[in-house]
mmCIF file of C-alpha atoms and ligand atoms in Angstrom:
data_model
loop_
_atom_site.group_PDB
_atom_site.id
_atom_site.type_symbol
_atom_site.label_atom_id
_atom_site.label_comp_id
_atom_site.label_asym_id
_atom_site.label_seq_id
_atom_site.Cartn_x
_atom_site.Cartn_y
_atom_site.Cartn_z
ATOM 1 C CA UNK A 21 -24.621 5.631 32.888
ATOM 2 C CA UNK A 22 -21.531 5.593 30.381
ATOM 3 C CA UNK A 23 -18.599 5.589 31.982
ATOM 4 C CA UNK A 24 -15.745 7.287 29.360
ATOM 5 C CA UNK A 25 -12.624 5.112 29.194
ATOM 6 C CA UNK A 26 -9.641 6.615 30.672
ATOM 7 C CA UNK A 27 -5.686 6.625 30.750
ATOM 8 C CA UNK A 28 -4.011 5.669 33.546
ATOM 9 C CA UNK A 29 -0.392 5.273 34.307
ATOM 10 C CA UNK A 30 0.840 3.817 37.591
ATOM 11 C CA UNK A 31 4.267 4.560 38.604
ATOM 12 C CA UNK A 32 6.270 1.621 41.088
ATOM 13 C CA UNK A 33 4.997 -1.672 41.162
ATOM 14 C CA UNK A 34 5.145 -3.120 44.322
ATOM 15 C CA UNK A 35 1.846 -4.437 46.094
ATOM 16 C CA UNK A 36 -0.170 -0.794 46.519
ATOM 17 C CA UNK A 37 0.601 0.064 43.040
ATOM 18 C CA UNK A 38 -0.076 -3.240 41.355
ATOM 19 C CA UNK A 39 -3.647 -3.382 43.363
ATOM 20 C CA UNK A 40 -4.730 0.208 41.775
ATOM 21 C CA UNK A 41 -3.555 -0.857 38.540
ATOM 22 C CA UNK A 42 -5.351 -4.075 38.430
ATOM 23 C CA UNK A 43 -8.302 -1.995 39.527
ATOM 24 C CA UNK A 44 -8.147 0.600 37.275
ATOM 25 C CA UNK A 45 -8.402 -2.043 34.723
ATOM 26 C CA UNK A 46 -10.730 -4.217 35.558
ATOM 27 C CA UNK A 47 -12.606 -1.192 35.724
ATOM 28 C CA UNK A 48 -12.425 -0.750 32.043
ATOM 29 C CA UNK A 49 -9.572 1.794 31.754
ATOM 30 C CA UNK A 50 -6.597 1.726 29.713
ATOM 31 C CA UNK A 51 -3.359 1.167 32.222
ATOM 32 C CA UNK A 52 0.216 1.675 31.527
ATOM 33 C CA UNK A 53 2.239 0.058 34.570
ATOM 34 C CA UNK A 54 5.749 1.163 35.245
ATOM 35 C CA UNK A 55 8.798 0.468 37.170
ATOM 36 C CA UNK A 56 12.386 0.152 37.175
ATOM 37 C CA UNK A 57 12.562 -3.751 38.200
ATOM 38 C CA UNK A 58 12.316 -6.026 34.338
ATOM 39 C CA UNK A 59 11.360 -8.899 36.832
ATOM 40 C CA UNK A 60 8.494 -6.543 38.160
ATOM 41 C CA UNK A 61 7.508 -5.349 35.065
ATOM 42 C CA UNK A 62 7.687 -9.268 33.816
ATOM 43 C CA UNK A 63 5.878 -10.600 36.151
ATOM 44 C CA UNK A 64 2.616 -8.075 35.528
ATOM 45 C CA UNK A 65 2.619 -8.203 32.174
ATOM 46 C CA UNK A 66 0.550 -11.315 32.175
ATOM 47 C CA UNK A 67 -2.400 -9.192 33.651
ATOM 48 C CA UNK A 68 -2.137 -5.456 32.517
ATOM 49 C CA UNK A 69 -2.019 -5.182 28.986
ATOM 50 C CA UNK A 70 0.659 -1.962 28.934
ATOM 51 C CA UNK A 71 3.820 -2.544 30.891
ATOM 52 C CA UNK A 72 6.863 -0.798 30.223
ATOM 53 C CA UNK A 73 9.852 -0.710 32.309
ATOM 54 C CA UNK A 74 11.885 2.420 32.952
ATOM 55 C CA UNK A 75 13.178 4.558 35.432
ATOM 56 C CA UNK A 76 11.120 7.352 35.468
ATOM 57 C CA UNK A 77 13.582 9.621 37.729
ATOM 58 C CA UNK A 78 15.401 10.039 34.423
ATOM 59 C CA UNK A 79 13.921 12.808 32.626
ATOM 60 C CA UNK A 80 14.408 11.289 29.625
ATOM 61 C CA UNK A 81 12.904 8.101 29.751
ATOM 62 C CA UNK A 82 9.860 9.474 31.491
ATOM 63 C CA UNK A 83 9.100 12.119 28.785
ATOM 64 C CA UNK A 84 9.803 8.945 26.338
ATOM 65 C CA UNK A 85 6.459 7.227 27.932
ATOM 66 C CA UNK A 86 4.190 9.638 26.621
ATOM 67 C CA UNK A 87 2.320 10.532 29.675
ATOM 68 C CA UNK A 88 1.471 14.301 29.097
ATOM 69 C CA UNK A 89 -1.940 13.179 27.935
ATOM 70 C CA UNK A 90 -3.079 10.978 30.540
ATOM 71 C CA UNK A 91 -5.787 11.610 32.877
ATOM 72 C CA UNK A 92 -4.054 11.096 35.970
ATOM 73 C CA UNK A 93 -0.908 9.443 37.261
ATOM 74 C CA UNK A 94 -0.340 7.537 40.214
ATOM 75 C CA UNK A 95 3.092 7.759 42.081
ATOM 76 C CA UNK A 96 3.278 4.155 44.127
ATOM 77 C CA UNK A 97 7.156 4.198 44.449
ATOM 78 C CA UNK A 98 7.247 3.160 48.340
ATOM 79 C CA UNK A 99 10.684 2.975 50.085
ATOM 80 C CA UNK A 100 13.005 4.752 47.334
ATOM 81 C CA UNK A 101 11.490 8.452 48.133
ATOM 82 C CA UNK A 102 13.637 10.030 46.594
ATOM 83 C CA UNK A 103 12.489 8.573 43.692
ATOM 84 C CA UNK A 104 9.179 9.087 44.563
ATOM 85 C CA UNK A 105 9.624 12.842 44.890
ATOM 86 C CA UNK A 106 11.759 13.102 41.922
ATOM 87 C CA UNK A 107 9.313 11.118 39.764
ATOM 88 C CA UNK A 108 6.363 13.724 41.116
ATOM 89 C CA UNK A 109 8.556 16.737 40.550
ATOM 90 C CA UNK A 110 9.221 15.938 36.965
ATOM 91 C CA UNK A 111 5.360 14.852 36.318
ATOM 92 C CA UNK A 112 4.222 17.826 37.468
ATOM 93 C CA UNK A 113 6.520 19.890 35.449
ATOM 94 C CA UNK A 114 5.631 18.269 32.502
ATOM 95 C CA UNK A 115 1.558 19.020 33.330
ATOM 96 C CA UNK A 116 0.244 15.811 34.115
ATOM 97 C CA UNK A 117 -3.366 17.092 34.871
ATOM 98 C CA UNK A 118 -3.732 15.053 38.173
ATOM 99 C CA UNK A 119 -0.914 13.561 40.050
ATOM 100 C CA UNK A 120 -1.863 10.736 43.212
ATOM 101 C CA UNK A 121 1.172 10.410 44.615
ATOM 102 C CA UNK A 122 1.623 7.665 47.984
ATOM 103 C CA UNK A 123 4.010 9.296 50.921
ATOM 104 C CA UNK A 124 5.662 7.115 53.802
ATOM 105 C CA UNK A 125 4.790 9.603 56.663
ATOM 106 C CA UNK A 126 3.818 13.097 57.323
ATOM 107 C CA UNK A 127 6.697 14.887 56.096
ATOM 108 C CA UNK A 128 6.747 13.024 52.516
ATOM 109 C CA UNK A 129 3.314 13.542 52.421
ATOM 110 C CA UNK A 130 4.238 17.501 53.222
ATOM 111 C CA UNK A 131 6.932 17.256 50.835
ATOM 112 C CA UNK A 132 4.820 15.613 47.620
ATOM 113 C CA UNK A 133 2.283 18.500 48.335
ATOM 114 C CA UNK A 134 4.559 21.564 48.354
ATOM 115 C CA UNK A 135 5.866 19.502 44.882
ATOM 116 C CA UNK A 136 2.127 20.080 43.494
ATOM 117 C CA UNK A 137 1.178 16.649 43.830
ATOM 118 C CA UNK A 138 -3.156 16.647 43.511
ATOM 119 C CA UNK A 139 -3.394 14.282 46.159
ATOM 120 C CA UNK A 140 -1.323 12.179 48.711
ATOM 121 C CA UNK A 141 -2.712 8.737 49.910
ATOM 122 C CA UNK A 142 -1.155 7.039 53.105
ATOM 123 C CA UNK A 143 -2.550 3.206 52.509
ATOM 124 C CA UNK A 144 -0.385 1.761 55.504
ATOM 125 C CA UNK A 145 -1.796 4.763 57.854
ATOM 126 C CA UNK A 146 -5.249 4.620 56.655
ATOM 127 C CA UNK A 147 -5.659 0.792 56.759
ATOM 128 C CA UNK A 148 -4.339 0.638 59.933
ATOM 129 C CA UNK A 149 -6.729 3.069 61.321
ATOM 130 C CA UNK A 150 -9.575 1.642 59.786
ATOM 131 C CA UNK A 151 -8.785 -2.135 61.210
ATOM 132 C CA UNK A 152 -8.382 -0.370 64.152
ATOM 133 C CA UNK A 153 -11.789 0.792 64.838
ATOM 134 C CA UNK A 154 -12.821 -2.106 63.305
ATOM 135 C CA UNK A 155 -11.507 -3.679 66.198
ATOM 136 C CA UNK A 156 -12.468 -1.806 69.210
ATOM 137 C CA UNK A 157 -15.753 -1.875 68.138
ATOM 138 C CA UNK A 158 -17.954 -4.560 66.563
ATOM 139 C CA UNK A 159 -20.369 -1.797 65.084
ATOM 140 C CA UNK A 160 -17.883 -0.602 62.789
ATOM 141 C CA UNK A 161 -17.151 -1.760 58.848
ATOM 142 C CA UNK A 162 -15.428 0.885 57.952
ATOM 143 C CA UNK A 163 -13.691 4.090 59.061
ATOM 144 C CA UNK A 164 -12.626 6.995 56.671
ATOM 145 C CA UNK A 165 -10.612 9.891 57.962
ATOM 146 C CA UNK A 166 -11.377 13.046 55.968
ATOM 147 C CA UNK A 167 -8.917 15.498 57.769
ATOM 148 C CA UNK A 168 -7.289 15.683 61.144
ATOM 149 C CA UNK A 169 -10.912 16.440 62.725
ATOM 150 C CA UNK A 170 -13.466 14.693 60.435
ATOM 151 C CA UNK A 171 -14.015 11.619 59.395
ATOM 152 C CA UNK A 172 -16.669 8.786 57.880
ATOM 153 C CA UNK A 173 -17.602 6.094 59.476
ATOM 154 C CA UNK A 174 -20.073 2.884 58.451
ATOM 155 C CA UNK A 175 -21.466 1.660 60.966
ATOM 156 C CA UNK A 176 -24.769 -1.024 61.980
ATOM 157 C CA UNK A 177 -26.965 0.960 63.325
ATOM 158 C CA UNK A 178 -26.902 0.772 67.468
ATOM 159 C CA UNK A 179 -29.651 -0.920 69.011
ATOM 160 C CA UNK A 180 -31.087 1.800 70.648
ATOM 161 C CA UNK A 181 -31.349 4.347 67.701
ATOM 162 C CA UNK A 182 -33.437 1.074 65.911
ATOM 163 C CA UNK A 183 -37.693 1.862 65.505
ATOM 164 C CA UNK A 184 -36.565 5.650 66.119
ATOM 165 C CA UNK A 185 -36.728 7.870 63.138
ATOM 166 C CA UNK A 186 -33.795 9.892 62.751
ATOM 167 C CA UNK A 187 -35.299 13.466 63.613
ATOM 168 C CA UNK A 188 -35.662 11.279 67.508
ATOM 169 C CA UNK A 189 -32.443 9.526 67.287
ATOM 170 C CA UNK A 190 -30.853 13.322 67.016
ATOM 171 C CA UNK A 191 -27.252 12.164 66.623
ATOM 172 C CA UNK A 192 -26.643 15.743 65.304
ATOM 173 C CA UNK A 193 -27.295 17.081 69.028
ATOM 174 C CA UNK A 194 -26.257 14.567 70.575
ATOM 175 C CA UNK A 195 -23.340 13.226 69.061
ATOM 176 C CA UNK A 196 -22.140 16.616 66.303
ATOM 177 C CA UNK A 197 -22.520 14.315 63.560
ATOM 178 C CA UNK A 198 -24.834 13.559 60.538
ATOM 179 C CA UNK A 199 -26.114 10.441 59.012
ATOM 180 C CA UNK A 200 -25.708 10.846 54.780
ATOM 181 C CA UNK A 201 -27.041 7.858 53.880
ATOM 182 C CA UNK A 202 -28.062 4.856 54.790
ATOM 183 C CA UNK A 203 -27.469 0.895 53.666
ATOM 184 C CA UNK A 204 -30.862 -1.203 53.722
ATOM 185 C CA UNK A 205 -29.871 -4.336 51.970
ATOM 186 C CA UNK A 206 -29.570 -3.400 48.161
ATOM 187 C CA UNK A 207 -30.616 -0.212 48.943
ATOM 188 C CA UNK A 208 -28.555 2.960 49.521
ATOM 189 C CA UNK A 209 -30.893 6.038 50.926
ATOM 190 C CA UNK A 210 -29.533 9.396 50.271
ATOM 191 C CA UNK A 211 -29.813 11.866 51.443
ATOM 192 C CA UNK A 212 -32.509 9.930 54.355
ATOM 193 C CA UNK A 213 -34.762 12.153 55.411
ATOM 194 C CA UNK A 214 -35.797 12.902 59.112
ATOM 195 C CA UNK A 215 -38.739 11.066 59.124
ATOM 196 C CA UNK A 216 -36.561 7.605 57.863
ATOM 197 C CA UNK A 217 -37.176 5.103 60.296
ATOM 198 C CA UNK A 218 -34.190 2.780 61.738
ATOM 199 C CA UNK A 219 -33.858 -0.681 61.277
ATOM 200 C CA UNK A 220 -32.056 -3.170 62.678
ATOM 201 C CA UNK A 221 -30.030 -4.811 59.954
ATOM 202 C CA UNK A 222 -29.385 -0.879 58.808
ATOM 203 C CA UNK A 223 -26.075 0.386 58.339
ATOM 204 C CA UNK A 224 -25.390 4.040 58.577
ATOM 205 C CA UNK A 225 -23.138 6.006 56.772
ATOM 206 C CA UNK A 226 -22.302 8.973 59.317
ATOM 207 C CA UNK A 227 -19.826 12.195 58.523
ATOM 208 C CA UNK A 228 -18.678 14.485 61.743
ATOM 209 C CA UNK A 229 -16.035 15.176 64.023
ATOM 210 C CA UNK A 230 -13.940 11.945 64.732
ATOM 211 C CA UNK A 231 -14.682 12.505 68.756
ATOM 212 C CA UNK A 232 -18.528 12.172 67.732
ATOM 213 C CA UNK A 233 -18.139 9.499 66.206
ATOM 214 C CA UNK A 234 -16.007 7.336 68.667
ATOM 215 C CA UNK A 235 -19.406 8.041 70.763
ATOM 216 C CA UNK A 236 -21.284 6.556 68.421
ATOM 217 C CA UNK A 237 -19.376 3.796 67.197
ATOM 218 C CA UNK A 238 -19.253 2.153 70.919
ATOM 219 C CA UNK A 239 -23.113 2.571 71.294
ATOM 220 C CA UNK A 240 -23.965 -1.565 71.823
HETATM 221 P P1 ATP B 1 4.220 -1.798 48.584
HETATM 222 O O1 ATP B 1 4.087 -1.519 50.040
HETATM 223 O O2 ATP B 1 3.170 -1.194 47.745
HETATM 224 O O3 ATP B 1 4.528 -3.218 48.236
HETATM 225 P P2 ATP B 1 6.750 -0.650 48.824
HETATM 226 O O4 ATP B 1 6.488 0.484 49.740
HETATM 227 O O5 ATP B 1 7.448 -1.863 49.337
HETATM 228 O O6 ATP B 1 5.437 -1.016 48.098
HETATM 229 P P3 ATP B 1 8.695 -0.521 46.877
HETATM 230 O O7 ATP B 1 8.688 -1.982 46.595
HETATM 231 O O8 ATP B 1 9.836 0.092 47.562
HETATM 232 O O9 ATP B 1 7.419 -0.089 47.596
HETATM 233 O O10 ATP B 1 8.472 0.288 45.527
HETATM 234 C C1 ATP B 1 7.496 -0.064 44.637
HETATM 235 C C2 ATP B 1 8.107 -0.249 43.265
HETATM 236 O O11 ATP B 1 8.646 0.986 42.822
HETATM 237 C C3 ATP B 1 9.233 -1.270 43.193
HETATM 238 O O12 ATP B 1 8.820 -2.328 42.344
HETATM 239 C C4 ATP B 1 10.393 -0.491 42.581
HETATM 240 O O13 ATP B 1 11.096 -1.238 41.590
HETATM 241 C C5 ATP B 1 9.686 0.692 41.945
HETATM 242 N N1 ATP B 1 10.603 1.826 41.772
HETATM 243 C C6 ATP B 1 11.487 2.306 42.668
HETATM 244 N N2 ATP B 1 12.175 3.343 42.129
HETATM 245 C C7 ATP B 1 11.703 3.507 40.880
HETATM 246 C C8 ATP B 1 12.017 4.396 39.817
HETATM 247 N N3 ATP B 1 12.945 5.335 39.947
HETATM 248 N N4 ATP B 1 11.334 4.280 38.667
HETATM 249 C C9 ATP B 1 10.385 3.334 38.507
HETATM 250 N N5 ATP B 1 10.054 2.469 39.462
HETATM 251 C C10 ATP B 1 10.693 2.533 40.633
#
């Protein structure tokens, strides 16, 4: 598969924004970094090949960057959110065609999307959540929420679901939830179909209502 090479620009430097720039780049797209701070911008400019530093709540030093051609921009301005919410305001007027912007809490987050921002990423909420049912149970690598209701879980599959195909472990009656895939060493089975046998060192990706799940993830 060829992957097309695309422009990202990443907006506040601190440690969110600096990881999904990184990562954008070492996945082969081309990154402009951004931020107010010279000693920010300084100290990346080792390891992302475009970084410029500006203020981008001025208008015009934002429109001077060039970004009404990117592919998507991501707003990672944390405490400031003012700035944040001016810097997504002004993106979005000039057309940026996707705009990821990070909120503090549930009111930013209601804020950036009443601006127009494409989507709103809580890292501090999410990652807590998902170390937290990490936690409580052992079964559980990683937990996803999708809304207020539904979520993703991964989990290993529980002991007594393992020999049983899926159609007889019936999670979907029994717990509300579905099983999209599953992990068998290098391999990745989707969609698995009912007649997929368990096995023990399995790990099951499973979508459904977050209560279902919690049933399911403390299943020994
Ligand atoms: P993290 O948790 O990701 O480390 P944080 O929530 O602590 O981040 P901050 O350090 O407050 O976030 O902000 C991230 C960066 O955003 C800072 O480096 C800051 O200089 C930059 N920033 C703040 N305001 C602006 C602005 N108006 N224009 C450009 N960059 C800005």
């Amino acid at each position: 598969m060829t992957r097309m090479k695309k422009q990202f620009a990443v907006i506040g430097l601190g440690r969110f924004g600096t990881s999904v720039a990184l990562t954008l780049q070492q996945l082969g797209h081309d990154v402009l970094a951004i931020d107010a701070d010279e000693e920010r911008v300084q100290k990346l400019s080792d390891e992302v090949t475009h970084v410029v530093q500006a203020d981008t709540t001025d208008e015009n030093a934002l429109n001077a960057l060039g970004l009404r051609n990117f592919d998507a921009v991501v707003v990672a301005i944390g405490e400031d959110v003012q700035a944040n919410v001016a810097t997504t305001l002004l993106l979005k007027e000039m057309g940026i065609p996707f705009i990821i912007a990070k909120a503090r809490n549930a009111l930013h987050g209601k804020m950036l999307e009443k601006i127009g921002a494409d989507r709103v990423v809580y890292p501090e909420r999410d990652m807590g959540q998902r170390v937290a049912h990490s936690l409580v149970s052992s079964n559980v690598l990683d937990f996803i929420a999708l809304s207020s209701e539904l979520s993703l879980v991964e989990v290993t599959a529980p002991g007594i679901f393992v020999g049983r195909t899926l159609a007889e472990a019936d999670m979907r009656v029994r717990y509300g939830v579905n099983v999209v895939a599953i992990k068998r060493y290098e391999d990745l089975i989707v969609p698995p179909q009912p007649d997929e046998v368990i096995h023990e060192s399995d790990v099951l990706i499973v979508i459904g209502p977050t209560e279902g799940l919690q049933r399911l993830e403390v299943l020994g």
